[in-house]
GROMACS .gro file of C-alpha atoms in nm:
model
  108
    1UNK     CA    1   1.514  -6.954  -5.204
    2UNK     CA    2   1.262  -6.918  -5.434
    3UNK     CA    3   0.976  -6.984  -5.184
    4UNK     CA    4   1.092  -6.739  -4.956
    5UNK     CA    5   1.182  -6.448  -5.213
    6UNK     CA    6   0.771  -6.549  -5.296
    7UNK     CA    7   0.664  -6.520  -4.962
    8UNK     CA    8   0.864  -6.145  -4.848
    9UNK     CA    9   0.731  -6.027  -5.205
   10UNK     CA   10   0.345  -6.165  -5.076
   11UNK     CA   11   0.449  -5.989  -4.732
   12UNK     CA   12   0.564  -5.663  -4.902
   13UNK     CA   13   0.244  -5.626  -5.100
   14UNK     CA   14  -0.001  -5.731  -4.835
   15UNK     CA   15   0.226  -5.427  -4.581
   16UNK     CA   16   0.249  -5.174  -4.871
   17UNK     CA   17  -0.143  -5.231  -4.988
   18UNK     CA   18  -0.230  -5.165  -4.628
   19UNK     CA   19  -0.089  -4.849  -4.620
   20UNK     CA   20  -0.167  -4.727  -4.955
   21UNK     CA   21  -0.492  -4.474  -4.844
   22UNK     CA   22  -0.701  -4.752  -5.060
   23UNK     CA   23  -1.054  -4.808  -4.967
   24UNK     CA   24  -1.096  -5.196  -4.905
   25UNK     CA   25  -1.357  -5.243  -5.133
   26UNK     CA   26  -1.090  -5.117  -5.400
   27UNK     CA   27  -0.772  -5.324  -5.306
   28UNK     CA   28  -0.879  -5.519  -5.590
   29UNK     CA   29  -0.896  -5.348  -5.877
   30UNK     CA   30  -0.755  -5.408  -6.201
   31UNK     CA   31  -0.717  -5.287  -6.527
   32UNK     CA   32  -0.827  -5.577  -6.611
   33UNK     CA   33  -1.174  -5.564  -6.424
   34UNK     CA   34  -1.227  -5.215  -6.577
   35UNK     CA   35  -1.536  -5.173  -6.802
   36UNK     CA   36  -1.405  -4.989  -7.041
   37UNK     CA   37  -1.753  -4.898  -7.259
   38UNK     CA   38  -1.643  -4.563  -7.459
   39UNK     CA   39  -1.349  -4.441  -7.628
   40UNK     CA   40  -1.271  -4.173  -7.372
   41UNK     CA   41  -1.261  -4.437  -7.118
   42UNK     CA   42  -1.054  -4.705  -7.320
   43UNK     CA   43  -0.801  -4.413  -7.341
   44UNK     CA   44  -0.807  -4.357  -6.953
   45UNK     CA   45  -0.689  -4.724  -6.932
   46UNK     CA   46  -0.440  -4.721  -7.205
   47UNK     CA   47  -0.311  -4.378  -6.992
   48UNK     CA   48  -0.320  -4.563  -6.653
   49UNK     CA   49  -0.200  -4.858  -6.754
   50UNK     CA   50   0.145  -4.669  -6.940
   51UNK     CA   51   0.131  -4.394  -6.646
   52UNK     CA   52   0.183  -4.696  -6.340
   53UNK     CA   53   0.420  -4.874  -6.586
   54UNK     CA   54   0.663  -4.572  -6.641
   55UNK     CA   55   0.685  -4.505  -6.204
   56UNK     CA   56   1.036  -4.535  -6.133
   57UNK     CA   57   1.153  -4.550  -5.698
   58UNK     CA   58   1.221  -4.135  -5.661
   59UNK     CA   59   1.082  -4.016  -6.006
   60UNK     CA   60   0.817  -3.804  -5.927
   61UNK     CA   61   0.502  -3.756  -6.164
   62UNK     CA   62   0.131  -3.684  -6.202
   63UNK     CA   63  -0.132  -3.808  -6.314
   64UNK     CA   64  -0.476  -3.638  -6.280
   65UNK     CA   65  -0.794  -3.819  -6.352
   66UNK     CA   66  -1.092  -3.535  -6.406
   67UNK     CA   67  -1.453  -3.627  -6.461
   68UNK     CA   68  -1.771  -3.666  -6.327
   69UNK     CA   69  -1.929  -3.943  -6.028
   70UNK     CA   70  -1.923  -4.265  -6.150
   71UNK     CA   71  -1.688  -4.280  -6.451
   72UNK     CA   72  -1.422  -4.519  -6.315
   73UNK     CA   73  -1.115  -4.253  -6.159
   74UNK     CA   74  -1.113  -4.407  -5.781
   75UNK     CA   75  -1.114  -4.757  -6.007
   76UNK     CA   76  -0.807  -4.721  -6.230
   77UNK     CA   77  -0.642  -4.485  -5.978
   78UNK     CA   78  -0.625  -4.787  -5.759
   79UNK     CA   79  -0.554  -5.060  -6.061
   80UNK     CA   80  -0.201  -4.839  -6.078
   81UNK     CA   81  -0.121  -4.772  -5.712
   82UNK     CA   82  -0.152  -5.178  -5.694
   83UNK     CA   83   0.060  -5.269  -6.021
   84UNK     CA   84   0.336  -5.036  -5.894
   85UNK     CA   85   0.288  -5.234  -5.546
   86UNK     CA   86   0.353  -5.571  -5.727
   87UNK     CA   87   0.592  -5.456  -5.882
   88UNK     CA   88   0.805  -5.421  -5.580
   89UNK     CA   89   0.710  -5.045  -5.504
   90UNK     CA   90   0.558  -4.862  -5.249
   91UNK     CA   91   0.264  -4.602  -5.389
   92UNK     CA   92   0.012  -4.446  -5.199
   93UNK     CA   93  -0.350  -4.303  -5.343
   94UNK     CA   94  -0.477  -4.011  -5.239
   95UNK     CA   95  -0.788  -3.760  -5.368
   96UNK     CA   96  -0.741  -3.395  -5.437
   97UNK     CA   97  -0.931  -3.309  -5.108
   98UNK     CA   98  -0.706  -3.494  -4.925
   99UNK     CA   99  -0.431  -3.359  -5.060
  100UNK     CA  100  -0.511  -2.951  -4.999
  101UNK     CA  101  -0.620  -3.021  -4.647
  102UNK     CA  102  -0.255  -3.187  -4.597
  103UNK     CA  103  -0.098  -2.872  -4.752
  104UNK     CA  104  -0.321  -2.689  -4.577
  105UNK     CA  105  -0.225  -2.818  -4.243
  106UNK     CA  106   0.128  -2.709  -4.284
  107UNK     CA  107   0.052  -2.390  -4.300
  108UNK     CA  108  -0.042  -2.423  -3.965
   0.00000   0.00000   0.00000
């Protein structure tokens, strides 16, 4: 039982990871893997970290992570979307272009 509750979670996350909107070369980042080398970016951990542990299925909330090229966002936005995937939820990452030109299309 055990072995196959392992294997549909291993399934789950391998089906839910694929459709997250990550970019491959980001389906493994951590928290953990973070560089974290000044106090503004320990804090953007510390807030990702708490932000992906508080998602709840239907509770809907924001995060946005603001800053220049190179900083980490696309890093810890995708260290969250995959801790709320093994945790058993389905979360999908997405940037702020993306998002208007969806909105934008249903205006269509």
């Amino acid at each position: 039982a055990l072995k196959a509750k392992a294997t549909r979670h291993a399934e789950f996350v391998a089906s839910a990871t694929a459709k997250s909107g990550l970019l491959r070369r980001f389906r493994s980042a951590t928290f953990e893997k973070f560089v974290a080398t000044t106090k503004p970016q320990r804090h953007a951990v510390t807030t990702s970290r708490d932000f992906a542990a508080a998602a709840q299925p239907g509770d809907w909330a924001t995060l946005l992570l603001i800053g220049p090229p190179g900083t980490g966002k696309t890093h810890l936005a995708a260290a969250m979307v995959l801790d709320v995937i093994q945790r058993g939820q389905r979360a999908r990452y997405t940037t702020f272009r993306d998002l208007i030109r969806a909105l934008r299309a249903t205006w269509r």
